[in-house]
Structures are given as C-alpha cells and as structure tokens.
Amino acid sequence: MSSPKDHRGSDSSRIVISVDAMGGDRGPAAVVAGIYTSAGINPELDFILHGPADELEKLVQRRRGLSERCQIRDAQGVVSMEDKPSQVMRHGKGTSMWSALESVRAGEATVAVSCGNTGALMALSMIRLRKLPGVNRPAIAILWPSRNPQGFNVMLDVGADIRADAEDLLQYALMGSAYARNGLALTKPRVGLLNVGTEEHKGRAELKEAHDLIAAREDAGNYKFVGFVEGGDIPGKRCDVIVTDGFTGNVALKTGEGTASLIGDLLREAFAYSPLSRIASVLALTSLRRLKKRIDPRRVNGGIFLGLNGTVVKSHGSADATGISAAVKLAYELARSGFGDRLAARVASAAEAAQDGDSQKDVNKS
Amino acid sequence: MSSPKDHRGSDSSRIVISVDAMGGDRGPAAVVAGIYTSAGINPELDFILHGPADELEKLVQRRRGLSERCQIRDAQGVVSMEDKPSQVMRHGKGTSMWSALESVRAGEATVAVSCGNTGALMALSMIRLRKLPGVNRPAIAILWPSRNPQGFNVMLDVGADIRADAEDLLQYALMGSAYARNGLALTKPRVGLLNVGTEEHKGRAELKEAHDLIAAREDAGNYKFVGFVEGGDIPGKRCDVIVTDGFTGNVALKTGEGTASLIGDLLREAFAYSPLSRIASVLALTSLRRLKKRIDPRRVNGGIFLGLNGTVVKSHGSADATGISAAVKLAYELARSGFGDRLAARVASAAEAAQDGDSQKDVNKS
C-alpha cells in the first residue's frame, strides 16, 4: 500500500480519487458516466470505485478505456438517504461509503467523493478519518456564485454542526481561507463573519468574540478580515469567504438555492408565454445557456468537508453525470494542489500561534 | 379627535394612513409621489403626512387634489439611517418618525408607514405603541415571492430581535398566520418552523420545544402546522407562513434578495451580450416585465411590525414612488380588514388558552 504522498504534487504522478458509486438519487450509472467524463478531461486521473462489484463491472466495461483507470472495490451495503447517521456509525461497515473513505484513510487515494446522505457521510468521516489536531468541529464548505472576479465565494459551515462557538468560527476562517487559496487561487482571501449587520443588536456574544479572534489571526492565517457581513454579501463582492455556524449557513444555502430555482422556473414560464417570447427564447439561447452555466449548481457541485485527516467532497444527492464530473474536478484540483497537507499545516500552526500568544508567519504559503 | 374605529371596516368610511415623509434614501418627494399614486387608486384613502411643513406643503400642492386628502403635521426632526435606536429612543421626540407613530397611538390613523431606519422605528414603536398583552417580542414579517397560488409566503421574524425562545416562536406562528389570513386572504394558513431539516442534529432545544407548542395550538390559532421546513421552503409551496428567529430570518431574507439581484444582473448581461440576444430581449420584453413584476421587491414593499398596539409598515429605505405606493396599499388592506384588532384578539385568546390549559375556538374568524 502506498502513502498519500505518492498520489499528489507533480504532473508526472497519477492522482487517485476514491468514489462512492452508490447512495445518490440517480444510482451508479450516473456516477460511472460522470467519472468517464472526468477521465476524458484529465489524463492523469485514476479512480477507485466502491459498490457492488458485479453491477459496477458492467457499467465500467461499457465505457471505453475506463476499466484501465478504475479499480473496483466490492461493497454490497448501501447507505440510503433515509438512514440515520447514528445507525450508519454503528452498522456502516461494508457499505460503499465506508469503503470509499477507507481508501483515503489507507492512503490509496487523496480525496473521496460521495453523493450519499450528508449526515451519514460526515459521521463516518469523523470516525474513520478523525479530526485534524486543533479542530473541534469540522465544517462543510461550499462555493457560491458571486460578483467577485473569481466567480464564486466560499461559505462555511453549511451544515456539519448546528452550533459554533467563537473558537470554531476562527477555525472556519482559517480553513475557509485555505480552501479559497487552493480552490479559487486567491493569494490573500478576504474573510467576512456573517451577522445581521446592526451593531445595536444585543446578544450573540460568540459573534463579537469571534470577530476579535479572527481579526487577531489575520497574519497567521494569511487572510484579510473585513469584519461583519450580511446575507446580501454571500453572493456579493465584499469578501471571498463567509464564515457562519452550520444552522445559519444551511438555511442561507437552501434559501439561495430555492430562490434561484424559483426565478429559473418563472423565467421559463415567461419565455413560454407567447409566440413572440418563444421566438425570443430561441434567439437568446446562447446567452441564456451561458447564464445558466454560471449559476447552475451542478457546475459547482461539491461541498468540502474541512477539518479532517483527508479531504471529502460531498456531491449533491441528485447529481447527474455533469454534477459528478464537477465534483471529481474539484477533488482533482484539491488533490493536485496538496490541499489536505497544507490545511493541516495551517491549522496546526494557528493552534501553535494561539498557544504561544503571538502570530507566526512561516507557513504563509499554505 | 376620533377613535380608530372611525377609520376602518365598511366601505363607506374613510381610511387614514399615517405616513413618515422623511428618513428614506430618496427624500420626501418620492414619498409624496407614492401616496399620490395610492390616492388615485383608492378613493377612500386619506393621509396624515409627517415632516417639515414648509417643504411638504410645496410637494403636496404640486399634486392635483392631494391637499384635500392629506393633512400635514409639522415635525422638523429627521431620524437618519445612521442614528442608533438607543439615541432615537431618548431624543426622538419631534422627529417625523415619532410624529407618524403618534397619529396611530392617538387613534387618528390605523396604520403608520415609514421608510426610515428599521432599528429606530422598531424601538420607537415599542415605547410609543407598546407591546400587545401576551407578546414578549414583537416581530417583523415580510412577504416573499413563492410557488404558492397566492404568489407570496409570510416569513417572520426577519430582524426585530436576534433571539427567540419557544414561546416567542409560538407567538410568531399566531401573528404570522393572522397576517396571512388578512394580508393574503388564506382561510387556514399552513405554518412551518424553519430548521436544518435533519432530525439527527442535536441542540437547538428551543426549536423542538417550539415544535410541540405550535403543534398544540393549531386549533386555537386557526392554522395548520406542517412541522419543520428548510430554507428551500421559504420560496416554496409546503407552507404559507415560515416561523424563525430574527437572526436566521434576516440572513435568509438578505441572502434571497442578494441572490435574486445577482441573477437579475447576470440576466441583463446575458441579453446585452450579442446583437442576437439584444433582439431577443426586445421580443421578450413583455414576458420579462411580467417576471420582473412578479419578483420585484418594490411590489411587495413593506415589512409589518407585529405584536404592537397598532400596525406599522416598514418600507424599504431605498423605496421609490412605486415602492411607497406598494407599502401604502398594504397598509390600506390591513386597515380595511381590521387586522390590528383581530390580531390583538387572537393573541389574547391564545394567551388565555395557554393559561386555561386547553384550546378555545370562539375567535376563529380573526
């Protein structure tokens, strides 16, 4: 068995992604179609695919050249969307999800991708990969379409944990900015702390405390802190990384998705309304496709679990081949940049700086 | 001085709305233009307009027939967007905002409308109108474009208070469903309690407690409780009223607005991209206007302050004449339906039912 280092870094080495073929709404066929697309785009990419071997063999054989780049690991069990995380933690061994994480744990693959049950995936990731030293609560980070030049902002936590104290929010700032450096290629990401924006409001003492903590760690964390931001700044350009607790982040994420989806449907209705508007929709097709691509959640498919010994990409449960391929692309980029090790170094150095009572700047490249 | 009853109820009586002319981003000219529009649409509507008399006289005189339907109350002070609520509470007397609330307090007008500073307006409303008996925390409720037949859902609290315990959330359910009955003409609104949707999550004990309280008061409150809902249900069709604390509600509101605004801008860019798409935008003009109208925040302009002795409509600070007119229309509808008294009766009866330990059904019309 090889070490994680073997699969990462230079262009000459192969990058191996561990993929859970089961648990998504569209079944393993969509997953195999997605990794086939990714394999075509990135020649240095290999896969370990987890699920019922007989079924997967057939699907992989149908895709030309895929079997040479894809190992199959038999796992007969499947974690369903209805399974409770606590049950999966006790009885999850033998499932494709467990097996997919195991490849990362063993160092065979750098990043795991799954479109299964989020709660179960986080619970299994916590017990199998374990938390990074210095991290109390792991977080789920997502990319959000924004007005910034890079096209997306990072928001975390969107639902790993419903609570976060000031120290947790500081960890989110460190992890989120590390992700923005590696995933969005920003040298010094701007971090904002989500609030209702009115200083007058009393309470939420943890936000004021977090404000001071995050401001004090700007240098050690290699980010710029812009202070409190509001909901409107999540798709805005005031900052690149939005830090919040998992309850608020989850509500914001789903509200934004729901609003975008409603507008999309109303737009379709508007274009279907009259013969003239139907002609218009044909003329505007290219422009509308470009717009759709820009805000299509499938194109930025993948929440990242941060704060674990290993990187896990959670794809949407309803992801189709395009969505799976986007999640694999993200996994590939993170693997290639050595994101996991950099994040671990960053978190460890920040914890050290906190212990020393001063900031240290020697890991600013991570 | 007349009693509030004189201004409400049957079509034969006049309805008087108290309007703060100052404090909005566009100044009193936009406010006067807005009430002029409303006056043209609703012949039974009269106004009391608050602000610097000399300035307002000139603006009103320019609008044909408006001076006969609009009293002016001189108030030289203005609450600015930067003023802190605590300062306004101490020194706010003599401002147009204070004066506008005073007309409701004195019973000269049924509803007050202001586009000034939200925090200051809520603080002044609390001390001048006072809370309804049985209400601990007043709330701000807004209408949100949705997939429901009525076109909008009610969400509260969107920022009156950043905290809410289980009893407060029950009050919000009662007040929000009363608003949906009167503002959206729904006989038995469906109420949902905002959560992250995963039962597995620990903590947030107040939400579980609120769940049981709201379920137990279905009959007394004359609503249907659908249980926990998620962010995606705010613009959805699973319920008509979304209940949450003011922190989460404020973030959700601003996230939704920010997302809609980003999509709108990207859509404009898409249509401006090529000659073909510019032709398309001309052909689709009517359809796109209809869509815009459907989701234009100016058309549903107005957060309602609920839980006070008197109804206050908070218009967007940036509202133009169209926005002001929409806020006045909402104020008019609430005044005509006798919403304020109905809400007070509903909250009082629920408080009584809670004390008696059983539900009562004799106020189901409110």
XYZ file of C-alpha atoms in Angstrom:
732
model
C 0.000 0.000 0.000
C 1.341 3.410 -0.978
C 1.432 6.591 1.075
C -0.775 9.604 0.232
C 2.278 11.500 -0.999
C 2.618 9.150 -3.969
C -0.623 10.381 -5.477
C -0.102 14.066 -5.362
C 2.002 17.031 -6.436
C 3.899 16.916 -9.710
C 2.290 16.464 -13.118
C 4.237 13.249 -13.664
C 2.441 11.337 -10.913
C -1.057 9.906 -11.064
C -3.870 11.322 -8.936
C -6.255 8.796 -7.449
C -9.784 9.748 -6.394
C -11.900 7.377 -4.314
C -15.522 7.407 -5.496
C -18.603 6.061 -3.723
C -20.731 4.759 -6.607
C -23.882 4.300 -4.524
C -26.318 6.350 -2.442
C -27.100 9.056 -5.000
C -30.614 9.552 -6.322
C -29.619 8.503 -9.842
C -27.713 5.341 -8.972
C -24.272 4.099 -10.066
C -24.853 4.630 -13.808
C -24.753 8.429 -13.329
C -21.610 8.119 -11.213
C -19.805 5.996 -13.796
C -20.892 8.378 -16.580
C -19.509 11.275 -14.528
C -16.095 9.742 -13.852
C -15.880 8.720 -17.513
C -16.304 12.389 -18.477
C -13.640 13.400 -15.948
C -11.265 10.682 -17.133
C -11.520 12.098 -20.640
C -10.680 15.613 -19.457
C -7.831 14.790 -17.029
C -5.482 12.078 -18.333
C -3.547 11.835 -15.035
C -6.665 10.872 -13.086
C -7.335 7.347 -11.770
C -10.261 6.067 -9.735
C -11.111 3.582 -7.046
C -14.821 2.904 -7.370
C -16.793 1.448 -4.438
C -20.038 -0.541 -4.660
C -21.456 -3.939 -5.742
C -18.658 -5.304 -7.958
C -20.862 -7.187 -10.454
C -23.021 -4.157 -11.161
C -20.072 -1.753 -11.376
C -18.023 -4.076 -13.620
C -20.775 -3.989 -16.232
C -21.127 -0.208 -16.114
C -17.377 0.383 -16.344
C -16.885 -2.154 -19.177
C -19.344 -0.194 -21.308
C -17.073 2.890 -21.176
C -14.094 2.579 -23.494
C -10.754 2.694 -21.704
C -12.269 3.305 -18.283
C -11.507 -0.109 -16.799
C -7.742 0.502 -17.120
C -8.034 3.615 -14.967
C -10.599 2.426 -12.499
C -10.204 -0.190 -9.757
C -13.411 -1.598 -8.368
C -13.785 -2.406 -4.663
C -16.694 -4.621 -3.853
C -19.023 -3.270 -1.161
C -22.528 -4.704 -1.098
C -24.015 -2.364 1.510
C -25.563 0.990 0.580
C -26.236 3.948 2.863
C -29.654 5.314 1.898
C -30.860 8.929 2.188
C -33.180 7.811 4.991
C -30.510 6.133 7.140
C -29.754 7.944 10.371
C -26.112 8.949 10.910
C -26.073 7.266 14.335
C -27.132 3.916 12.805
C -24.621 4.232 9.977
C -21.851 4.876 12.500
C -22.687 1.590 14.224
C -23.566 -0.582 11.235
C -21.957 1.206 8.279
C -19.061 -1.195 7.778
C -19.358 -2.971 4.446
C -21.146 -0.074 2.748
C -19.726 1.641 -0.335
C -19.495 4.901 1.651
C -17.353 3.324 4.361
C -15.188 1.653 1.740
C -14.692 4.945 -0.157
C -13.446 6.676 2.998
C -11.249 3.680 3.789
C -9.226 4.244 0.594
C -8.401 7.777 1.770
C -7.658 6.585 5.283
C -5.284 3.946 3.908
C -3.550 6.487 1.665
C -4.542 4.795 -1.609
C -6.462 7.878 -2.699
C -6.117 11.559 -1.805
C -9.758 12.649 -1.904
C -13.074 10.790 -1.542
C -16.224 11.753 -3.463
C -19.731 10.652 -2.484
C -23.234 11.793 -3.395
C -24.775 9.900 -0.492
C -26.509 11.030 2.701
C -24.663 14.104 4.072
C -25.199 13.410 7.765
C -24.025 9.809 7.445
C -21.020 10.798 5.330
C -19.936 13.377 7.913
C -20.460 10.925 10.788
C -18.436 8.191 9.047
C -15.741 10.686 8.014
C -15.386 11.816 11.630
C -14.883 8.284 12.982
C -12.787 6.903 10.124
C -10.624 9.887 9.134
C -10.745 11.662 12.515
C -10.480 15.379 13.144
C -7.281 17.324 12.464
C -5.384 18.173 15.629
C -6.616 21.596 16.772
C -10.045 21.307 15.121
C -13.055 20.967 17.402
C -15.829 20.954 14.794
C -15.259 20.037 11.149
C -17.222 22.134 8.662
C -18.804 21.778 5.237
C -17.703 24.499 2.809
C -19.410 25.258 -0.498
C -18.785 27.550 -3.462
C -21.465 30.174 -4.091
C -21.880 32.143 -7.364
C -20.815 35.716 -6.619
C -19.973 39.111 -8.110
C -16.269 38.607 -7.396
C -13.808 38.199 -10.310
C -13.244 34.548 -9.385
C -16.988 33.985 -9.904
C -17.535 32.229 -6.572
C -17.317 32.796 -2.849
C -16.622 30.168 -0.198
C -19.178 29.771 2.599
C -18.821 27.575 5.665
C -20.237 25.884 7.717
C -23.337 24.939 5.717
C -24.457 22.128 7.954
C -21.799 19.909 9.553
C -22.815 21.154 13.008
C -25.662 23.409 14.082
C -23.594 25.203 16.699
C -20.262 27.003 16.581
C -18.523 28.939 19.317
C -16.002 31.728 18.742
C -13.042 29.311 18.501
C -14.902 27.184 15.953
C -15.658 30.262 13.853
C -11.951 31.147 13.919
C -11.133 27.608 12.693
C -13.700 28.087 9.902
C -11.959 31.338 8.904
C -8.601 29.529 8.736
C -9.953 26.512 6.871
C -12.170 28.560 4.533
C -9.335 30.862 3.521
C -7.017 27.882 2.957
C -9.707 26.438 0.676
C -10.088 29.766 -1.172
C -6.318 29.907 -1.736
C -6.210 26.379 -3.143
C -9.658 26.055 -4.741
C -10.055 29.618 -6.097
C -6.363 30.559 -6.438
C -6.686 33.698 -4.298
C -3.426 34.831 -2.685
C -4.964 36.526 0.324
C -8.698 35.832 0.606
C -10.964 38.374 2.330
C -12.917 36.812 5.178
C -16.287 38.113 6.462
C -18.214 36.992 9.549
C -21.958 36.673 8.903
C -24.185 38.813 11.137
C -27.394 40.839 10.894
C -25.186 43.845 10.458
C -26.709 46.142 13.021
C -24.240 46.849 15.801
C -27.096 47.865 18.024
C -28.327 44.293 18.434
C -27.535 42.750 21.781
C -26.725 39.096 22.343
C -24.887 36.629 20.100
C -21.872 37.211 22.289
C -19.980 34.473 20.427
C -20.036 36.594 17.253
C -18.393 39.562 18.944
C -15.796 37.273 20.485
C -15.219 35.560 17.121
C -14.861 38.983 15.490
C -11.917 39.794 17.740
C -10.329 36.344 17.412
C -10.499 36.337 13.610
C -9.151 39.907 13.454
C -6.210 38.966 15.692
C -5.198 35.994 13.471
C -5.090 37.815 10.124
C -1.321 37.413 9.745
C -1.032 33.840 10.984
C -3.966 32.839 8.777
C -2.806 34.804 5.735
C -6.237 36.339 5.096
C -7.737 39.820 5.268
C -10.625 40.192 7.705
C -13.356 42.594 6.529
C -15.447 42.276 9.718
C -19.165 41.557 9.882
C -21.010 40.963 6.615
C -24.712 40.420 5.859
C -26.722 37.855 3.887
C -26.548 40.037 0.791
C -22.751 39.726 0.821
C -22.830 35.932 0.342
C -23.301 36.378 -3.447
C -21.585 39.801 -3.260
C -18.067 41.136 -3.647
C -17.228 42.464 -0.165
C -15.404 39.267 0.763
C -14.367 35.880 -0.647
C -15.013 33.686 2.386
C -18.182 33.871 4.505
C -17.921 32.353 7.981
C -21.017 31.284 9.937
C -22.435 28.480 12.068
C -23.922 25.414 10.364
C -27.512 26.289 11.194
C -27.436 29.753 9.644
C -25.249 28.593 6.758
C -27.574 25.729 5.900
C -30.652 27.968 5.922
C -28.848 30.572 3.770
C -27.661 27.939 1.283
C -31.101 26.399 0.865
C -32.816 29.800 0.707
C -30.448 30.907 -2.046
C -30.900 27.655 -3.984
C -34.683 27.839 -3.590
C -34.790 31.456 -4.748
C -32.600 30.739 -7.782
C -34.728 27.752 -8.688
C -37.973 29.762 -8.392
C -36.586 32.522 -10.615
C -35.405 29.928 -13.150
C -38.886 28.409 -13.344
C -40.563 31.815 -13.638
C -38.126 32.711 -16.426
C -39.029 29.550 -18.313
C -42.721 30.376 -17.859
C -42.130 33.906 -19.097
C -40.467 32.631 -22.264
C -43.189 30.062 -22.902
C -45.939 32.655 -22.521
C -46.461 33.943 -26.087
C -45.291 33.090 -29.638
C -43.134 36.234 -29.548
C -41.462 35.300 -26.276
C -40.875 31.764 -27.594
C -39.052 33.217 -30.599
C -37.096 35.411 -28.211
C -36.031 32.413 -26.182
C -34.606 30.782 -29.315
C -32.670 33.941 -30.230
C -31.357 34.297 -26.677
C -30.493 30.613 -26.345
C -26.706 31.004 -26.274
C -26.835 33.883 -23.823
C -29.262 32.089 -21.547
C -27.157 28.936 -21.642
C -24.150 30.954 -20.570
C -26.179 32.443 -17.715
C -27.427 29.031 -16.689
C -23.923 27.620 -16.710
C -22.805 30.491 -14.500
C -25.379 29.766 -11.797
C -26.002 26.057 -12.417
C -25.472 24.316 -9.078
C -24.228 21.246 -10.962
C -21.197 23.203 -12.177
C -20.079 23.965 -8.656
C -21.223 20.667 -7.312
C -19.455 19.661 -4.171
C -19.405 20.641 -0.549
C -15.989 20.028 1.010
C -15.604 18.533 4.461
C -12.855 20.515 6.153
C -11.015 19.744 9.374
C -10.449 16.015 8.858
C -7.366 13.910 8.135
C -8.235 13.656 4.474
C -10.442 15.552 2.053
C -14.025 14.505 1.346
C -16.148 16.028 -1.426
C -19.900 15.706 -0.901
C -21.724 15.874 -4.211
C -25.444 16.739 -4.433
C -27.622 13.652 -3.907
C -29.442 14.419 -7.158
C -26.238 14.946 -9.163
C -26.251 13.663 -12.740
C -23.136 12.878 -14.811
C -22.350 16.607 -15.193
C -22.639 17.113 -11.441
C -20.481 14.085 -10.593
C -17.867 15.214 -13.075
C -17.803 18.686 -11.456
C -17.332 17.111 -8.018
C -14.495 14.944 -9.359
C -12.883 18.002 -10.963
C -12.926 19.771 -7.602
C -11.477 16.679 -5.905
C -8.759 16.541 -8.574
C -7.797 20.196 -8.106
C -7.614 19.848 -4.348
C -5.573 16.672 -4.634
C -3.179 18.215 -7.130
C -2.565 21.303 -5.005
C -1.772 19.206 -1.949
C -4.604 20.953 -0.179
C -5.042 18.387 2.599
C -1.485 18.685 3.909
C -1.455 22.458 3.535
C -4.674 22.785 5.503
C -3.345 20.532 8.257
C -0.170 22.632 8.495
C -2.168 25.852 8.588
C -4.493 24.682 11.349
C -1.592 23.265 13.378
C 0.421 26.485 13.073
C -2.571 28.610 14.083
C -3.137 26.419 17.110
C 0.549 26.824 17.970
C 0.367 30.599 17.483
C -2.615 30.709 19.823
C -0.646 28.746 22.405
C 2.413 30.942 22.028
C 0.214 34.000 22.263
C 1.691 35.515 19.125
C 1.330 35.060 15.406
C 3.849 33.247 13.280
C 4.297 33.811 9.606
C 6.440 30.949 8.363
C 3.645 28.915 6.819
C 2.086 31.685 4.796
C 2.341 29.691 1.615
C -0.269 27.140 2.683
C -60.016 63.529 17.935
C -61.709 60.426 16.545
C -61.310 56.822 17.668
C -59.542 54.240 15.475
C -62.881 52.530 14.781
C -63.962 55.523 12.685
C -61.295 54.826 10.122
C -61.843 51.189 9.489
C -64.235 48.488 8.404
C -67.043 49.336 5.991
C -66.553 50.782 2.517
C -68.475 53.904 3.467
C -65.871 55.128 5.974
C -62.564 56.768 5.213
C -59.275 55.002 5.945
C -56.486 57.170 7.281
C -52.819 56.149 6.939
C -50.111 57.983 8.851
C -47.019 58.477 6.677
C -43.494 59.454 7.735
C -42.306 61.603 4.815
C -38.666 61.647 5.912
C -35.804 59.249 6.548
C -35.904 57.375 3.230
C -32.963 57.432 0.825
C -34.939 59.336 -1.821
C -36.389 62.028 0.423
C -39.955 63.346 0.782
C -40.543 63.883 -2.958
C -40.614 60.102 -3.535
C -42.965 59.645 -0.575
C -45.407 62.293 -1.815
C -45.274 60.812 -5.333
C -46.073 57.405 -3.837
C -49.060 58.497 -1.789
C -50.342 60.450 -4.782
C -50.356 57.206 -6.782
C -52.154 55.412 -3.964
C -54.690 58.216 -3.586
C -55.564 57.819 -7.262
C -56.114 54.070 -6.890
C -58.044 54.046 -3.589
C -60.599 56.878 -3.349
C -61.439 56.126 0.307
C -57.853 56.688 1.430
C -56.714 59.771 3.402
C -53.268 60.609 4.752
C -51.569 62.344 7.628
C -48.105 63.272 6.405
C -45.298 63.989 8.877
C -42.204 66.129 8.275
C -41.080 69.751 7.781
C -44.372 71.530 6.959
C -42.977 74.117 4.528
C -41.235 71.506 2.411
C -44.179 69.097 2.445
C -46.742 71.823 1.632
C -44.913 72.594 -1.604
C -44.649 68.950 -2.625
C -48.318 68.246 -1.881
C -49.562 71.410 -3.627
C -47.943 70.259 -6.846
C -50.142 67.124 -6.894
C -53.677 67.885 -8.043
C -56.312 67.112 -5.441
C -53.863 65.661 -2.920
C -54.042 68.523 -0.407
C -57.739 67.828 0.251
C -56.907 64.263 1.291
C -53.661 64.880 3.110
C -53.142 66.642 6.435
C -49.622 67.799 7.135
C -48.115 67.583 10.634
C -45.035 69.661 11.115
C -42.048 67.756 12.517
C -38.648 69.297 11.909
C -36.504 66.443 13.215
C -35.423 63.554 10.982
C -34.176 60.115 12.056
C -31.260 59.234 9.788
C -30.121 55.765 8.710
C -27.033 56.201 10.888
C -28.869 57.102 14.115
C -28.686 54.443 16.793
C -32.016 53.126 18.101
C -30.963 53.833 21.691
C -30.325 57.520 20.887
C -33.581 57.837 18.956
C -35.476 56.395 21.926
C -34.068 59.148 24.157
C -34.059 62.097 21.738
C -36.548 61.071 19.057
C -39.376 63.357 20.110
C -40.027 65.987 17.448
C -38.933 63.743 14.573
C -41.261 62.846 11.709
C -40.994 59.184 12.700
C -42.145 59.838 16.252
C -44.956 62.030 14.960
C -46.118 59.373 12.469
C -46.392 56.784 15.257
C -48.162 59.328 17.458
C -51.062 59.529 14.982
C -51.604 55.776 15.341
C -51.219 55.937 19.103
C -53.826 58.724 19.278
C -56.227 56.785 17.060
C -56.216 59.337 14.233
C -54.809 56.776 11.805
C -54.990 52.988 11.728
C -51.586 52.155 10.262
C -48.266 54.022 10.109
C -45.883 53.794 7.142
C -42.191 54.766 7.283
C -39.172 54.111 5.088
C -36.765 55.218 7.794
C -34.185 53.360 9.893
C -35.631 49.935 10.858
C -33.988 49.652 14.279
C -35.078 53.136 15.316
C -38.618 52.591 14.001
C -38.941 49.353 15.983
C -37.509 50.970 19.129
C -39.868 53.957 18.892
C -42.825 51.695 18.064
C -42.103 49.635 21.187
C -42.068 52.631 23.527
C -44.878 54.631 21.902
C -47.343 51.907 20.836
C -46.249 49.313 23.402
C -46.431 45.555 23.067
C -49.737 43.694 22.873
C -50.621 41.926 26.131
C -49.218 38.397 25.873
C -46.432 39.295 23.404
C -42.866 39.163 24.668
C -41.004 40.015 21.459
C -42.634 41.854 18.547
C -41.586 40.602 15.101
C -41.099 41.937 11.593
C -42.982 39.924 8.971
C -42.381 40.165 5.224
C -43.964 38.722 2.088
C -41.688 36.505 -0.008
C -42.367 35.508 -3.656
C -43.300 31.831 -3.621
C -44.685 28.928 -5.644
C -47.973 29.040 -3.741
C -51.173 30.099 -5.563
C -51.290 33.343 -3.563
C -47.858 34.213 -5.002
C -46.258 35.010 -1.646
C -45.378 33.456 1.671
C -45.134 35.226 5.008
C -41.839 34.979 6.895
C -41.176 36.247 10.404
C -39.144 37.394 12.310
C -36.748 38.996 9.812
C -34.910 41.156 12.292
C -36.873 42.723 15.149
C -34.889 40.650 17.655
C -31.940 38.318 17.159
C -33.201 35.807 19.701
C -36.472 33.944 20.103
C -37.382 31.260 22.605
C -40.062 28.624 22.092
C -42.861 30.859 23.420
C -41.781 33.685 21.100
C -41.817 31.310 18.123
C -45.366 30.272 19.072
C -46.372 33.960 19.136
C -44.795 34.375 15.694
C -46.870 31.438 14.427
C -50.048 33.052 15.776
C -49.217 36.517 14.463
C -47.893 35.287 11.118
C -50.970 33.202 10.418
C -53.247 36.115 11.402
C -51.308 38.229 8.892
C -51.633 35.546 6.195
C -55.405 35.375 6.777
C -55.795 39.149 6.463
C -52.996 40.058 4.054
C -53.146 37.021 1.736
C -56.794 36.020 2.285
C -55.972 32.458 3.294
C -58.631 30.781 5.436
C -56.322 28.407 7.268
C -52.660 29.180 6.596
C -50.083 26.399 6.800
C -47.300 27.221 9.243
C -43.757 25.791 9.065
C -40.950 26.123 11.597
C -37.565 26.787 9.965
C -34.861 24.225 10.747
C -31.963 22.470 9.012
C -34.288 19.567 8.467
C -32.135 16.760 9.793
C -33.717 15.212 12.846
C -30.392 13.769 13.821
C -28.941 17.146 14.760
C -28.633 17.715 18.453
C -29.085 21.046 20.192
C -31.382 23.923 19.337
C -33.644 22.651 22.086
C -35.880 25.705 21.685
C -36.864 24.530 18.207
C -38.033 21.141 19.441
C -39.954 22.808 22.248
C -41.458 25.333 19.813
C -42.422 22.451 17.502
C -44.575 20.933 20.225
C -46.058 24.261 21.339
C -47.043 25.302 17.813
C -48.499 21.836 17.109
C -50.596 22.015 20.278
C -52.113 25.411 19.376
C -53.293 24.545 15.848
C -56.970 24.850 16.738
C -56.746 27.949 18.925
C -54.584 29.636 16.289
C -56.683 28.505 13.316
C -53.680 27.374 11.316
C -52.318 24.052 10.055
C -48.844 23.175 11.323
C -46.686 21.325 8.781
C -43.725 20.878 11.160
C -40.107 21.699 10.372
C -39.319 23.236 6.988
C -35.997 24.124 5.330
C -34.593 27.223 3.631
C -35.785 25.955 0.258
C -39.373 26.052 1.513
C -39.297 29.846 2.066
C -39.987 30.456 -1.648
C -41.703 27.039 -1.893
C -45.218 25.677 -1.545
C -45.030 23.433 1.514
C -46.361 26.172 3.792
C -47.648 29.753 3.731
C -46.021 31.077 6.910
C -42.379 30.477 7.851
C -41.518 30.997 11.512
C -37.938 31.639 12.649
C -35.834 33.831 14.929
C -34.802 37.312 13.755
C -31.152 36.406 13.192
C -31.844 33.481 10.858
C -34.762 35.291 9.207
C -32.681 38.375 8.499
C -29.834 36.350 6.971
C -32.302 34.346 4.854
C -34.066 37.496 3.639
C -30.856 39.234 2.634
C -29.417 36.078 1.057
C -32.562 35.665 -1.035
C -32.561 39.323 -2.078
C -28.847 39.209 -2.902
C -29.250 36.038 -4.970
C -32.224 37.452 -6.887
C -30.338 40.669 -7.554
C -27.239 38.792 -8.804
C -29.363 36.675 -11.165
C -31.127 39.816 -12.428
C -27.809 41.463 -13.246
C -26.452 38.338 -14.945
C -29.656 38.114 -16.987
C -29.224 41.706 -18.146
C -25.597 40.951 -19.070
C -26.688 37.857 -20.981
C -29.183 39.852 -23.020
C -26.680 42.608 -23.743
C -24.048 40.123 -24.923
C -24.671 39.853 -28.669
C -26.821 41.580 -31.337
C -28.986 38.456 -31.459
C -29.561 38.418 -27.714
C -30.351 42.138 -27.786
C -33.069 41.477 -30.378
C -34.300 38.649 -28.190
C -34.569 40.943 -25.205
C -36.809 43.294 -27.206
C -39.062 40.422 -28.302
C -39.250 39.072 -24.761
C -39.842 42.479 -23.213
C -43.426 41.911 -22.112
C -42.684 38.494 -20.668
C -39.604 39.721 -18.845
C -41.530 42.685 -17.442
C -44.147 40.318 -16.117
C -41.422 38.220 -14.496
C -39.782 41.302 -13.034
C -43.073 42.485 -11.614
C -43.582 39.096 -10.025
C -40.298 39.181 -8.123
C -39.743 42.945 -7.880
C -39.152 43.701 -4.203
C -40.793 47.111 -4.721
C -44.111 45.391 -5.437
C -44.156 43.649 -2.093
C -42.567 46.530 -0.314
C -43.246 46.550 3.370
C -42.253 44.633 6.447
C -45.012 44.619 9.046
C -44.276 45.105 12.733
C -46.451 42.602 14.563
C -47.217 42.382 18.270
C -47.784 46.084 18.981
C -50.890 48.130 19.820
C -51.139 49.420 16.281
C -49.833 48.344 12.889
C -46.599 49.730 11.445
C -45.452 49.130 7.871
C -41.722 49.486 7.304
C -40.977 50.322 3.695
C -37.535 49.755 2.126
C -35.205 52.693 2.805
C -34.497 52.916 -0.909
C -38.165 52.785 -1.945
C -39.189 54.976 -4.867
C -42.757 56.121 -5.609
C -43.731 52.588 -6.751
C -42.340 51.115 -3.540
C -44.043 53.689 -1.290
C -47.319 53.124 -3.082
C -46.997 49.348 -2.537
C -46.361 49.920 1.179
C -49.402 52.205 1.397
C -51.508 49.611 -0.415
C -50.513 47.014 2.166
C -51.292 49.458 4.989
C -54.663 50.152 3.398
C -55.567 46.473 3.118
C -54.594 45.778 6.706
C -56.531 48.826 7.916
C -59.627 47.873 5.927
C -59.654 44.308 7.230
C -59.423 45.494 10.837
C -56.239 43.465 11.134
C -54.899 45.210 14.229
C -57.893 44.389 16.412
C -58.164 40.857 15.064
C -54.523 40.180 15.809
C -54.880 41.543 19.344
C -57.912 39.303 19.936
C -56.079 36.296 18.562
C -53.000 36.776 20.702
C -55.092 37.463 23.809
C -57.209 34.347 23.277
C -54.122 32.207 22.721
C -52.607 33.528 25.917
C -55.864 32.708 27.681
C -55.965 29.226 26.153
C -52.432 28.654 27.372
C -53.449 29.722 30.862
C -56.562 27.567 30.843
C -54.501 24.689 29.546
C -56.936 23.999 26.728
C -57.717 25.456 23.334
C -60.686 27.653 22.628
C -62.269 28.066 19.260
C -64.544 31.073 19.531
C -62.254 33.544 17.808
C -61.515 31.503 14.739
C -62.626 34.289 12.459
C -59.703 36.549 13.343
